[in-house]
XYZ file of C-alpha atoms in Angstrom:
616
model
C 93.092 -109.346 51.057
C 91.399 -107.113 54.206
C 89.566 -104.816 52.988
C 88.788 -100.869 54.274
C 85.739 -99.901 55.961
C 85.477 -96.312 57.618
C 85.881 -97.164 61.661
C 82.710 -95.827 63.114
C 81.978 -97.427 65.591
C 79.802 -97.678 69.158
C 81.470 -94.359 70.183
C 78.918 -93.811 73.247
C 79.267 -97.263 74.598
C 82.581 -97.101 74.650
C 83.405 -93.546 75.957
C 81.153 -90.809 77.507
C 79.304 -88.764 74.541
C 80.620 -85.708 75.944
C 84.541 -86.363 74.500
C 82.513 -85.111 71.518
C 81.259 -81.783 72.257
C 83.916 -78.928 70.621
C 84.806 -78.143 74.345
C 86.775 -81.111 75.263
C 89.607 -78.942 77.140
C 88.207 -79.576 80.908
C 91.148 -81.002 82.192
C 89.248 -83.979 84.965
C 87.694 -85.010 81.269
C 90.533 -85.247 79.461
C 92.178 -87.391 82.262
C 89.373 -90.173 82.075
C 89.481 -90.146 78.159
C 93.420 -90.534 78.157
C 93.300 -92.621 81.431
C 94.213 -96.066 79.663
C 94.720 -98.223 76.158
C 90.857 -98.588 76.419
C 88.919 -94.856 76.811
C 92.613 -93.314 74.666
C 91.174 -96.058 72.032
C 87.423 -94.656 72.404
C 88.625 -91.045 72.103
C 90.503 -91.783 68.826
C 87.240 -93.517 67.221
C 85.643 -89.961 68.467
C 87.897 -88.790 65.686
C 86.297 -90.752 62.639
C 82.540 -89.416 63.576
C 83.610 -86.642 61.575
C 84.019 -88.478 58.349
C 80.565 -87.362 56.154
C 77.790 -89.987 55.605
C 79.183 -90.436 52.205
C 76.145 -92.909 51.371
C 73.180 -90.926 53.293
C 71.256 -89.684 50.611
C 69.825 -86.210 52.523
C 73.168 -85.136 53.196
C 75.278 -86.538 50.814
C 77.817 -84.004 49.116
C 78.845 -85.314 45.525
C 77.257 -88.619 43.956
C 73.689 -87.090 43.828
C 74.421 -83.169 42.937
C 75.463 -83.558 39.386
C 73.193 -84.119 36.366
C 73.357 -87.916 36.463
C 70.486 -88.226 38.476
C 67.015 -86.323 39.295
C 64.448 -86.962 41.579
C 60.317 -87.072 41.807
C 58.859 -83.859 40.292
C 57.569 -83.085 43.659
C 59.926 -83.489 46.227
C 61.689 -80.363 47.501
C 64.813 -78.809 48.181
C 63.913 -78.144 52.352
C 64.348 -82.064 52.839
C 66.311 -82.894 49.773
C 69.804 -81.149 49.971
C 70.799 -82.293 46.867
C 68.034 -80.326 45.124
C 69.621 -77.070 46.433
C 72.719 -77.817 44.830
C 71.449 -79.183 41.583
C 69.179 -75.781 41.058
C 71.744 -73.363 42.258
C 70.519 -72.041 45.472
C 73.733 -72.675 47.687
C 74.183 -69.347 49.965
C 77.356 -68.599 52.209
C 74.863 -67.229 54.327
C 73.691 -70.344 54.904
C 75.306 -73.315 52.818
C 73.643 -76.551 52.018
C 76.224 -78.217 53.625
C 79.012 -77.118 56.204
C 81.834 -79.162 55.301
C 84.201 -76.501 56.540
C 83.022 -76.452 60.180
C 83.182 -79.968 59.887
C 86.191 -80.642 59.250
C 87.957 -78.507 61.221
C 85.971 -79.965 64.277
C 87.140 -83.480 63.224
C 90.873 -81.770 62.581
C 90.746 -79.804 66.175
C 89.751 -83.289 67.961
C 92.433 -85.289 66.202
C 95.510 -82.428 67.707
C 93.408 -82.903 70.788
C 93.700 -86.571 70.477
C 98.116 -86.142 69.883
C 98.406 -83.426 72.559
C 97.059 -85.968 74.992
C 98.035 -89.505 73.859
C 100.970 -89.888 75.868
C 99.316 -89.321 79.363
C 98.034 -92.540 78.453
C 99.015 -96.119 80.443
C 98.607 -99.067 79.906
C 96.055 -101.551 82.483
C 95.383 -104.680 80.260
C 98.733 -105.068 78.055
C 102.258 -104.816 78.343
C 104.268 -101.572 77.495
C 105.400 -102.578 74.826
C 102.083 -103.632 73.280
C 100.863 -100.434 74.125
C 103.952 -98.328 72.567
C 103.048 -100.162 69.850
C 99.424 -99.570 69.647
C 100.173 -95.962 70.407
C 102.207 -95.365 67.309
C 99.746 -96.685 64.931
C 97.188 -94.614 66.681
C 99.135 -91.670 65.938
C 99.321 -92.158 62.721
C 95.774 -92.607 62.354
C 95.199 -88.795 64.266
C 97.516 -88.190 61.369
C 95.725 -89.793 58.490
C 92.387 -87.987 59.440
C 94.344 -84.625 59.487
C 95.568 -84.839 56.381
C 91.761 -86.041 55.269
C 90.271 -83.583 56.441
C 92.043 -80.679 55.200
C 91.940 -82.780 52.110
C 88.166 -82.657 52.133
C 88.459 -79.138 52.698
C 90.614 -78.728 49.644
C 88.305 -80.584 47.364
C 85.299 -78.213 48.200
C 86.555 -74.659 49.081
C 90.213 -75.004 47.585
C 93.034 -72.695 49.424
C 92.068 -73.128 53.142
C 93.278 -72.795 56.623
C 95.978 -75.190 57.555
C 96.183 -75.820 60.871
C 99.056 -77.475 62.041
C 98.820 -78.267 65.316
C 96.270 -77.954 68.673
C 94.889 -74.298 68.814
C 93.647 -73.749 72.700
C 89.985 -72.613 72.604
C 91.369 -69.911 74.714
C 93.858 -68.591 72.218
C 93.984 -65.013 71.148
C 95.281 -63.028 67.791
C 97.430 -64.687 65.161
C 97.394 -67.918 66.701
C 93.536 -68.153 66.580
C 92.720 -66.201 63.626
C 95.028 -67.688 60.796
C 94.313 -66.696 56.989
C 94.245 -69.502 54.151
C 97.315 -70.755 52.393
C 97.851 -70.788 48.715
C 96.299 -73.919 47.257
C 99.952 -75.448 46.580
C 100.644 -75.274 49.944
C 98.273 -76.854 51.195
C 98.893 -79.439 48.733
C 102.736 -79.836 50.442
C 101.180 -79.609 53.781
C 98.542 -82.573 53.475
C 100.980 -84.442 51.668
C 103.357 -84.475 54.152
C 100.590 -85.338 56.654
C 99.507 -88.352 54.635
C 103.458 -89.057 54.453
C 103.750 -88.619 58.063
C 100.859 -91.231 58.393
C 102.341 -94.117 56.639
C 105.338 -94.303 58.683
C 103.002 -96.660 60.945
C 99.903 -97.987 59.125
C 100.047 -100.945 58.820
C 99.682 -102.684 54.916
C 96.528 -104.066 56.046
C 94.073 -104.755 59.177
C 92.397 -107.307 60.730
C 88.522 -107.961 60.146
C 88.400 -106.731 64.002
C 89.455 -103.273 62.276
C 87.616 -102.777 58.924
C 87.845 -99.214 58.209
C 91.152 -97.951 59.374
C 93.110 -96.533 57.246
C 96.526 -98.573 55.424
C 99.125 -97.169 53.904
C 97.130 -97.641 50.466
C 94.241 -95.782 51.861
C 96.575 -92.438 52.110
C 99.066 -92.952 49.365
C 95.443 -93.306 47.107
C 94.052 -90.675 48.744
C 97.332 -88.768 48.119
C 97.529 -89.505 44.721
C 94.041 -88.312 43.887
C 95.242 -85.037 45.265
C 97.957 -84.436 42.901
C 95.688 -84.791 40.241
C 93.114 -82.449 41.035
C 96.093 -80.204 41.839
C 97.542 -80.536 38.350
C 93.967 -80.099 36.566
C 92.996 -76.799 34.721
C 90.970 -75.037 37.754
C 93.768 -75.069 39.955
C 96.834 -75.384 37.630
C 97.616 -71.553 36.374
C 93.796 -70.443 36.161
C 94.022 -66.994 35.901
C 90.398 -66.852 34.318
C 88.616 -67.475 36.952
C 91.299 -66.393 40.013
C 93.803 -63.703 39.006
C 91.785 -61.634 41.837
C 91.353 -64.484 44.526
C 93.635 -63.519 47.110
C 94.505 -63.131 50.182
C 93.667 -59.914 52.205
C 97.480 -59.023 52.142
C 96.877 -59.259 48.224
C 99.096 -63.069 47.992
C 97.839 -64.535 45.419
C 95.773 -68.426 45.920
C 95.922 -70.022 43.329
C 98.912 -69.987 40.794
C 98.340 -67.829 37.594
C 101.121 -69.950 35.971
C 100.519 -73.411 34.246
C 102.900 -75.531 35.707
C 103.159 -78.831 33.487
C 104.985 -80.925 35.571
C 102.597 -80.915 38.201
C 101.181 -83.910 35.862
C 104.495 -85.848 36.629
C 103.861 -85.466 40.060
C 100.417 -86.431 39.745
C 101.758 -89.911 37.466
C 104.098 -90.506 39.778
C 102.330 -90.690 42.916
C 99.318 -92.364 41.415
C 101.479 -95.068 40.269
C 103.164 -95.346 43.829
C 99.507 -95.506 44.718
C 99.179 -98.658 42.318
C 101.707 -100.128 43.137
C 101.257 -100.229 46.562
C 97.623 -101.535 46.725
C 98.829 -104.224 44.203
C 101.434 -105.349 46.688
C 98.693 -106.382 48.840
C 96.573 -107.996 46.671
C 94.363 -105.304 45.394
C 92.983 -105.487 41.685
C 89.843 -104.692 39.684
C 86.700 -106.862 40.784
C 85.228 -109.523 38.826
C 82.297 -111.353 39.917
C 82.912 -114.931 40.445
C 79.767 -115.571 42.588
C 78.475 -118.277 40.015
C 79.894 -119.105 36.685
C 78.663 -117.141 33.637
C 78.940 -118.944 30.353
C 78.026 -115.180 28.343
C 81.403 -113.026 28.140
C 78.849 -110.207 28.067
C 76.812 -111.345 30.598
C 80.105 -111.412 32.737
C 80.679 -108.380 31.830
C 77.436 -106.872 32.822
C 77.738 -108.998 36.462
C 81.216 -108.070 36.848
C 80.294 -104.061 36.840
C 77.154 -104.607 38.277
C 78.402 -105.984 41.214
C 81.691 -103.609 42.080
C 80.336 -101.221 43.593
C 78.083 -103.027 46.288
C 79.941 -106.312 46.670
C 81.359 -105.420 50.368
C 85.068 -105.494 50.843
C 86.123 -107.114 47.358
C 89.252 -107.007 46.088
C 88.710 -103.732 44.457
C 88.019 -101.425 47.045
C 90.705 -99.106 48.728
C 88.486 -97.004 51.296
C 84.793 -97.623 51.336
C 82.709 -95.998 53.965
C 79.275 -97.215 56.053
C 79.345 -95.490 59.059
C 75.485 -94.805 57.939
C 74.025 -98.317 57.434
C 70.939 -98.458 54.897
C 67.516 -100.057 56.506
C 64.377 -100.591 54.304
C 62.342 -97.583 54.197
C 63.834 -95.026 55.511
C 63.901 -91.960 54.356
C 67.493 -90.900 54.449
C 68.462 -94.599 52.141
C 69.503 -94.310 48.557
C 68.462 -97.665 47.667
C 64.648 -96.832 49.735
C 64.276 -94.016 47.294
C 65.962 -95.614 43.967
C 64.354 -98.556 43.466
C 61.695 -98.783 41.332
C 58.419 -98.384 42.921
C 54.980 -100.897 42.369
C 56.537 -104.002 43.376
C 54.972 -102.968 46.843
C 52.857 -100.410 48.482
C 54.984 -97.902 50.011
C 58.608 -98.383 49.804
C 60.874 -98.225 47.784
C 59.688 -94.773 46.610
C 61.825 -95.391 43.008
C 62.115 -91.392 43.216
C 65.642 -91.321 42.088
C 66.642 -92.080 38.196
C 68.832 -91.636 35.720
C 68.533 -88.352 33.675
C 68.516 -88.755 29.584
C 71.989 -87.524 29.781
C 73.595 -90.092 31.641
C 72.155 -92.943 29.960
C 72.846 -91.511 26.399
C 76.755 -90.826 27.865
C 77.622 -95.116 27.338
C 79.448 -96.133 24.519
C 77.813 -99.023 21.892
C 78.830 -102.533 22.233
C 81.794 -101.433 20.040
C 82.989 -99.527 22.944
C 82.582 -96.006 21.168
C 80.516 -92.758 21.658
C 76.366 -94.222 20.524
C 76.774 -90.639 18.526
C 79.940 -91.968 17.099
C 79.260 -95.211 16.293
C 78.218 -95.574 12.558
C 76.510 -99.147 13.092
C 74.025 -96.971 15.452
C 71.137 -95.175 14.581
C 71.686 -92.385 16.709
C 69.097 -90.078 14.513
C 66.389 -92.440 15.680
C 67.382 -93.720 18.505
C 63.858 -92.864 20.167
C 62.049 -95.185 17.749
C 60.955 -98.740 18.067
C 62.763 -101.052 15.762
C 60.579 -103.676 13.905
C 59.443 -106.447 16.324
C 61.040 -104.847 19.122
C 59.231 -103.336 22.702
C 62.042 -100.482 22.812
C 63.663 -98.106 21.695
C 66.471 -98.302 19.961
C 69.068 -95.889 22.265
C 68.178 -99.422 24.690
C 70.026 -101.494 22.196
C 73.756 -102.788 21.685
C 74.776 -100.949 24.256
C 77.926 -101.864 26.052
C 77.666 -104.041 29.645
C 77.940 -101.031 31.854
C 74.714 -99.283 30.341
C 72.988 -102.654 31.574
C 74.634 -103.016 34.491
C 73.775 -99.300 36.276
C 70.435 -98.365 33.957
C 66.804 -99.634 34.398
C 65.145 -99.401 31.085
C 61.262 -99.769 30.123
C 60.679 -103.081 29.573
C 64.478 -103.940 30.527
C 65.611 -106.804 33.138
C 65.844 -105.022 36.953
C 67.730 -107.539 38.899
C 66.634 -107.216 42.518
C 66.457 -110.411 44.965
C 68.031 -112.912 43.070
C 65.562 -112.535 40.143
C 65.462 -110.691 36.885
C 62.181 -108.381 37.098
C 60.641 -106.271 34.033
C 60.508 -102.550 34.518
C 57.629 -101.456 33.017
C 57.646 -97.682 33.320
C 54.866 -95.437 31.353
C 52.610 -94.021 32.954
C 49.808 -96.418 34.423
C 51.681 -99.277 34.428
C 53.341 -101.188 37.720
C 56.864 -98.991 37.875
C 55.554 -95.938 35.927
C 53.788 -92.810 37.464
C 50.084 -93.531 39.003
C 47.018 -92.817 37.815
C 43.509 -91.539 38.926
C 40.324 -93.532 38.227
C 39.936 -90.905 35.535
C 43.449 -92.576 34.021
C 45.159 -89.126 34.487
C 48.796 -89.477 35.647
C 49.315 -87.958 38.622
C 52.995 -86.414 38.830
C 52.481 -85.203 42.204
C 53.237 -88.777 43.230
C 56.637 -90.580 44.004
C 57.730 -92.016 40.440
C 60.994 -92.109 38.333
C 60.584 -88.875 36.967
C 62.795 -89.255 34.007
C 61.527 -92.636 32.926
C 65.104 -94.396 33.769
C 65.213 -96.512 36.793
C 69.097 -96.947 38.588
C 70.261 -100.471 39.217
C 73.861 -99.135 39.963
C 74.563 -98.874 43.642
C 71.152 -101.046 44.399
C 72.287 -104.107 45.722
C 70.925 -107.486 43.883
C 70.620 -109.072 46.878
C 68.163 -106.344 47.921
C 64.588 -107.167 47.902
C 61.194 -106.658 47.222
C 57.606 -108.422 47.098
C 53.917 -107.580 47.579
C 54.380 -108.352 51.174
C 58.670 -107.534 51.839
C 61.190 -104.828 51.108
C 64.199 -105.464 52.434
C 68.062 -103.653 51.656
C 71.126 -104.960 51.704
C 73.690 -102.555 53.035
C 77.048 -102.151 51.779
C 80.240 -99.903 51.824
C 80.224 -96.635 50.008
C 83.191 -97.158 47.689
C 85.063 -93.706 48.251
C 88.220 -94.568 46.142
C 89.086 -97.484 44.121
C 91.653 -99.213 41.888
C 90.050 -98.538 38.472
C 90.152 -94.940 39.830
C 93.844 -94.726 40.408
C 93.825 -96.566 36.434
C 92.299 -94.047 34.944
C 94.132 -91.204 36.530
C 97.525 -92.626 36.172
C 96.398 -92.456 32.427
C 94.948 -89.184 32.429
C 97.791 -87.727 33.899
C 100.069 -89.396 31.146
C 97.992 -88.237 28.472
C 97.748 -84.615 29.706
C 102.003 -84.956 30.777
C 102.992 -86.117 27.514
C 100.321 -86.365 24.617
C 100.394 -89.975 24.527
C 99.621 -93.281 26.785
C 102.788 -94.869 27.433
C 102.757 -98.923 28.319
C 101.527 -98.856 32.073
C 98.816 -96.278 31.022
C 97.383 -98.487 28.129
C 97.814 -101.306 30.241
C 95.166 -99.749 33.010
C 92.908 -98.266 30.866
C 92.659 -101.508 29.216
C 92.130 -103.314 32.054
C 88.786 -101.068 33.012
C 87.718 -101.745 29.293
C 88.103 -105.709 29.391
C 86.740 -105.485 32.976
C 83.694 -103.921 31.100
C 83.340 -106.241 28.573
C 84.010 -103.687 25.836
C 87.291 -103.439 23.107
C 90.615 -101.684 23.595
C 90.834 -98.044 23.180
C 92.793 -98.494 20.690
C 90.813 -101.370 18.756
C 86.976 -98.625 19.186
C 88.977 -95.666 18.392
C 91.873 -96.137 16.533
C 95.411 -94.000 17.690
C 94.244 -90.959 19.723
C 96.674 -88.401 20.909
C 96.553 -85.145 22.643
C 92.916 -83.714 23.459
C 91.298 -86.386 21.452
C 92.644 -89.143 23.708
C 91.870 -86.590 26.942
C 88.495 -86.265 25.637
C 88.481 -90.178 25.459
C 89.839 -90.624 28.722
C 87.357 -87.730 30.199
C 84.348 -90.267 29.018
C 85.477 -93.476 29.994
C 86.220 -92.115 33.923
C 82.253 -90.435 33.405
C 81.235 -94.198 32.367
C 82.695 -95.963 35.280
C 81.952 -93.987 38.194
C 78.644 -92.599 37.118
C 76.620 -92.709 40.337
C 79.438 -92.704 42.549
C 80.242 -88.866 42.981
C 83.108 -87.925 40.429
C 81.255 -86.727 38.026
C 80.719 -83.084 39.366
C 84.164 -83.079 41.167
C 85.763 -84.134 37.491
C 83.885 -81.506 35.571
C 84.888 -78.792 37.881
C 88.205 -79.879 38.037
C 88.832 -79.975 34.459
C 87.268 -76.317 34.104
C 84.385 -78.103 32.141
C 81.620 -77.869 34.206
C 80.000 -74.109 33.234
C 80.086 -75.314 30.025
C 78.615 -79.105 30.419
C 75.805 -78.540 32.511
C 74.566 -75.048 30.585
C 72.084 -77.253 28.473
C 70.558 -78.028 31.531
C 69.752 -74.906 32.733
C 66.046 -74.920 32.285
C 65.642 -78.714 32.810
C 67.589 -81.831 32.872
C 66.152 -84.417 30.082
C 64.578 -87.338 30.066
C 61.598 -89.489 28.939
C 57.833 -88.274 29.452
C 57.194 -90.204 32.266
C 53.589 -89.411 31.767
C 53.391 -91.211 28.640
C 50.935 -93.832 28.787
C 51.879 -95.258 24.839
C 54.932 -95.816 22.859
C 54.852 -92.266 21.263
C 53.842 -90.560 23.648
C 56.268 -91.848 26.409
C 59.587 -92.456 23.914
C 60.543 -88.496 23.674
C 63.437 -86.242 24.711
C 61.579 -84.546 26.982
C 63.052 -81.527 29.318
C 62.575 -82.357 33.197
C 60.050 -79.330 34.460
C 61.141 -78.133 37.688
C 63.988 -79.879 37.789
C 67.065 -77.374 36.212
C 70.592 -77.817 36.470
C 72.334 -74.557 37.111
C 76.160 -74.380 37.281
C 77.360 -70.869 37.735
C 81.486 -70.090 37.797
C 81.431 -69.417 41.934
C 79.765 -73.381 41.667
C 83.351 -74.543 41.429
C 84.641 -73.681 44.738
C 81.454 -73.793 47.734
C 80.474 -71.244 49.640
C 82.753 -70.859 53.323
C 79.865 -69.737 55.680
C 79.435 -66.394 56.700
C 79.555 -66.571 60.310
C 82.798 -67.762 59.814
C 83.834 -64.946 57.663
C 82.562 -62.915 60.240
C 84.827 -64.094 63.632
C 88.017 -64.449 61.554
C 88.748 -61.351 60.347
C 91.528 -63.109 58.080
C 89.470 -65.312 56.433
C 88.525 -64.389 52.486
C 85.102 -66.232 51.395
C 85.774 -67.725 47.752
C 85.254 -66.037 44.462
C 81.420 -65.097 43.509
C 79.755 -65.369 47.272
């Protein structure tokens, strides 16, 4: 099974640097670039620089905004995007990110890319290998079209199709072009992704790791229809009965549509399907045999995100390659610090929040469970050295939390996190003993082992990463959609749906749905199905896209609006450390214009046409 990596590759030593400037239109240029198989090759990969460092932790856009994670009390928001989102201090006037400029850059070089192709000639092959080649490059200018305005979608919602090559020279409505209603933009990338898969090819060589297959856009796709068919886009005329279009159309439907949730099963299981077909299923680790069913389990989810192109993974993404120590690497600022002097930084954890969202061993809510002590879950049990919240908790908890005095796997040992203040992972001290919380530390007391790679290392003398691909979509994501979209479309779970949620549960070492919660229909089996997807991609970006999607998100992160939670990290004893403790400095604030992000002003400002979204 060939797996996906994004395609960035040695763009400058393959083609001049300049094919990337957003004036590509000089005509002796354009020539060279399109002058054979080899520079019309280079000017395509041109195309994927656009992509977003999915896994670059300064600029990421999703997997470190939501309230899953919070960093060292003192680091700030000027070198920490992520911080500016988490607190609430986005601007159109100047947004933390520019995702729409962006992508329409990488959309204007791709119809740069198919209004030149042909030109093209062959030197080193035969025609026909080149007509060939040419028609699966097409399809790839395709593909990233219908990406990009995806991307665009996801943030801003209704946006600006653009449908073909717009001359920098052009002039009135051809330049200036308002935004389409959200559903059609929804037909138009669809039939862009549709357009695509006429020539992908089911697979690709090692050679080509990161181009998209046909399972790359029919996933992608899929994923589409459901945020299309979820409550902030599906007749939400609380938030946008007045988001509209300067000629007063209307962008987003005011009427519920249910069968958009057909639409959104049906194409997910196409999605399935498809990526089955080709030998795609959920990962289990199989590196060394595991005599423990819950030690399997615990390897098995510990090791899907970062095992590189398993069987698993539909699209991952390293076109940014982590390296020990720097500044801009997840794992450089995640793992726990004390093992050496310097790096890691461990100045990423897990907020209270996210580690209290895992079920029990039983595979049900910890709040739920009646064999948990959920009332004193911060005490010490009897001959214990934690509390007991850290205890009979299902395989994922272990698998993506570092606990105090919990196993942190890291260079093919088991480590002990010790984490009050004082001690080796905990905050540092003075010589008068007084913690010092201007210092790099895991501010909430949690470490993350999810997304740090085992294989990564560090020693009194050594720190050393091991990079892998940023999963952007995988099978147990298409699983747990088709089944969300069959609970929301008809109440229930029909036989495929149990099947695949299932499947992510036995994966996880943990009961059936049914068997931890007994028969659930209608919003008690969404709500069920809302957790489990929270579970199994915490730390990999859905949570804040899911939240907003399902019109949940005001509501969820409210609580944290004055401080995420956590431990005292400077606790230096059992009591003092062991507390539900509000984050200082470090707020969550979600208001209602958070749903959509901010377009940026300057563009406002050229295209008269252009509406910003609701609330900036």
């Amino acid at each position: 099974m060939k797996k996906i990596l994004i395609y960035i590759t040695l763009i400058c030593s393959l083609m001049s640097c300049n094919y990337l400037e957003v004036v590509p239109d000089d005509a002796p240029k354009l020539d060279d670039a399109f002058k054979n198989e080899t520079s019309t090759e280079a000017f395509l990969f041109g195309c994927y620089s656009f992509i977003p460092n999915y896994n670059h932790a300064r600029n990421n856009f999703s997997w470190l905004m939501s309230n899953e994670t919070v960093a060292s009390y003192h680091w700030g928001t000027q070198y920490f995007s992520f911080l500016q989102i988490q607190q609430g201090i986005n601007t159109a006037s100047a947004p933390t990110l520019d995702i729409w400029g962006n992508a329409y850059s990488g959309i204007r070089q791709c119809y740069l890319f198919l209004q030149n192709v042909e030109k093209a000639k062959p030197l080193t092959i035969s025609q026909a290998e080149f007509d060939i080649k040419k028609a699966k490059w097409i399809s790839e200018a395709n593909f990233l079209i219908a990406y990009y305005h995806y991307l665009l979608l996801q943030n801003y919602g209704p946006v600006v199709i653009v449908d073909k090559y717009i001359p920098v020279d052009a002039t009135g409505d051809e330049f200036f072009l308002p935004r389409s209603s959200y559903d059609e933009c929804v037909n138009y990338i669809a039939s862009k992704f549709d357009a695509a898969m006429a020539n992908l090819p089911d697979n690709v060589p090692a050679s080509e790791f990161g181009k998209p297959t046909k399972s790359v856009a029919q996933a992608l796709k899929s994923r589409m229809f459901i945020f299309a068919a979820s409550p902030l886009f599906n007749g939400n005329s609380e938030y946008y009965s007045n988001f509209t279009n300067k000629d007063g159309a209307k962008l987003i439907s005011q009427t519920f549509d249910k069968e958009k949730w057909k639409k959104a099963m049906d194409e997910t299981k196409k999605a399935i399907d498809m990526f089955e077909a080709q030998g795609g299923k959920l990962y289990n680790y199989t590196k060394a045999p595991v005599a423990d069913p819950f030690e399997q389990a615990v390897l098995n989810t510990r090791w899907q995100m970062v095992d590189p192109w398993n069987v698993e993974l539909i699209w991952g993404y390293s076109g940014y390659k982590e390296v020990a120590g720097a500044t801009e690497s997840f794992q450089t600022l995640a793992m726990p610090r004390g093992w050496k002097t310097g790096t890691p930084n461990g100045g990423i954890g897990a907020t209270l929040s996210a580690v209290e969202k895992f079920y029990t061993k039983n595979g049900i809510p910890a709040e739920k469970d009646p064999s948990f002590d959920w009332a004193n879950r911060f005490t010490i049990a009897t001959g214990d050295n934690t509390i007991k919240l850290h205890r009979n908790r299902e395989p994922r908890f272990y698998a993506y939390i570092g606990f105090d005095r919990g196993d942190y796997e890291v260079g093919g040992i088991k480590r002990q996190l010790l984490l009050k203040a004082g001690e080796t992972n905990g905050l540092p001290v003075n010589a008068q003993t007084e913690p010092q919380i201007n210092n790099d530390h895991l501010y909430s007391g949690y470490a993350i082992k999810k997304g740090i790679h085992p294989g990564s290392n560090v020693t009194s003398t050594l720190f050393s990463v091991t990079a892998y691909p940023y999963p952007i979509i995988r099978l147990a994501e298409l699983y747990l959609n088709y089944a969300e979209a069959c609970a929301e479309y008809t109440g229930a779970l029909n036989a495929d749906a149990t099947k695949y949620v299932n499947a992510v549960r036995a994966r996880a070492g943990i009961p059936t749905l049914v068997a931890s919660n007994g028969n659930l229909t209608g919003t008690a089996l969404i709500d069920a199905l809302h957790r489990e997807k929270m579970i199994e991609f915490m730390f990999e970006g859905h949570s804040l896209y899911d939240l907003k999607r399902w019109k949940m998100a005001e509501a969820y992160y409210a609580p944290d609006r004055n401080g995420m939670r956590g431990l005292y990290s400077q606790g230096k004893t059992n009591a003092t450390f062991y507390r539900d403790y509000t984050l200082i400095g470090r707020p969550f604030i979600f208001n209602r214009q958070t749903n959509l992000f901010p377009i940026n002003q300057k563009y406002i400002d050229k295209n008269h046409k252009l509406v910003q979204n609701p609330g900036w």
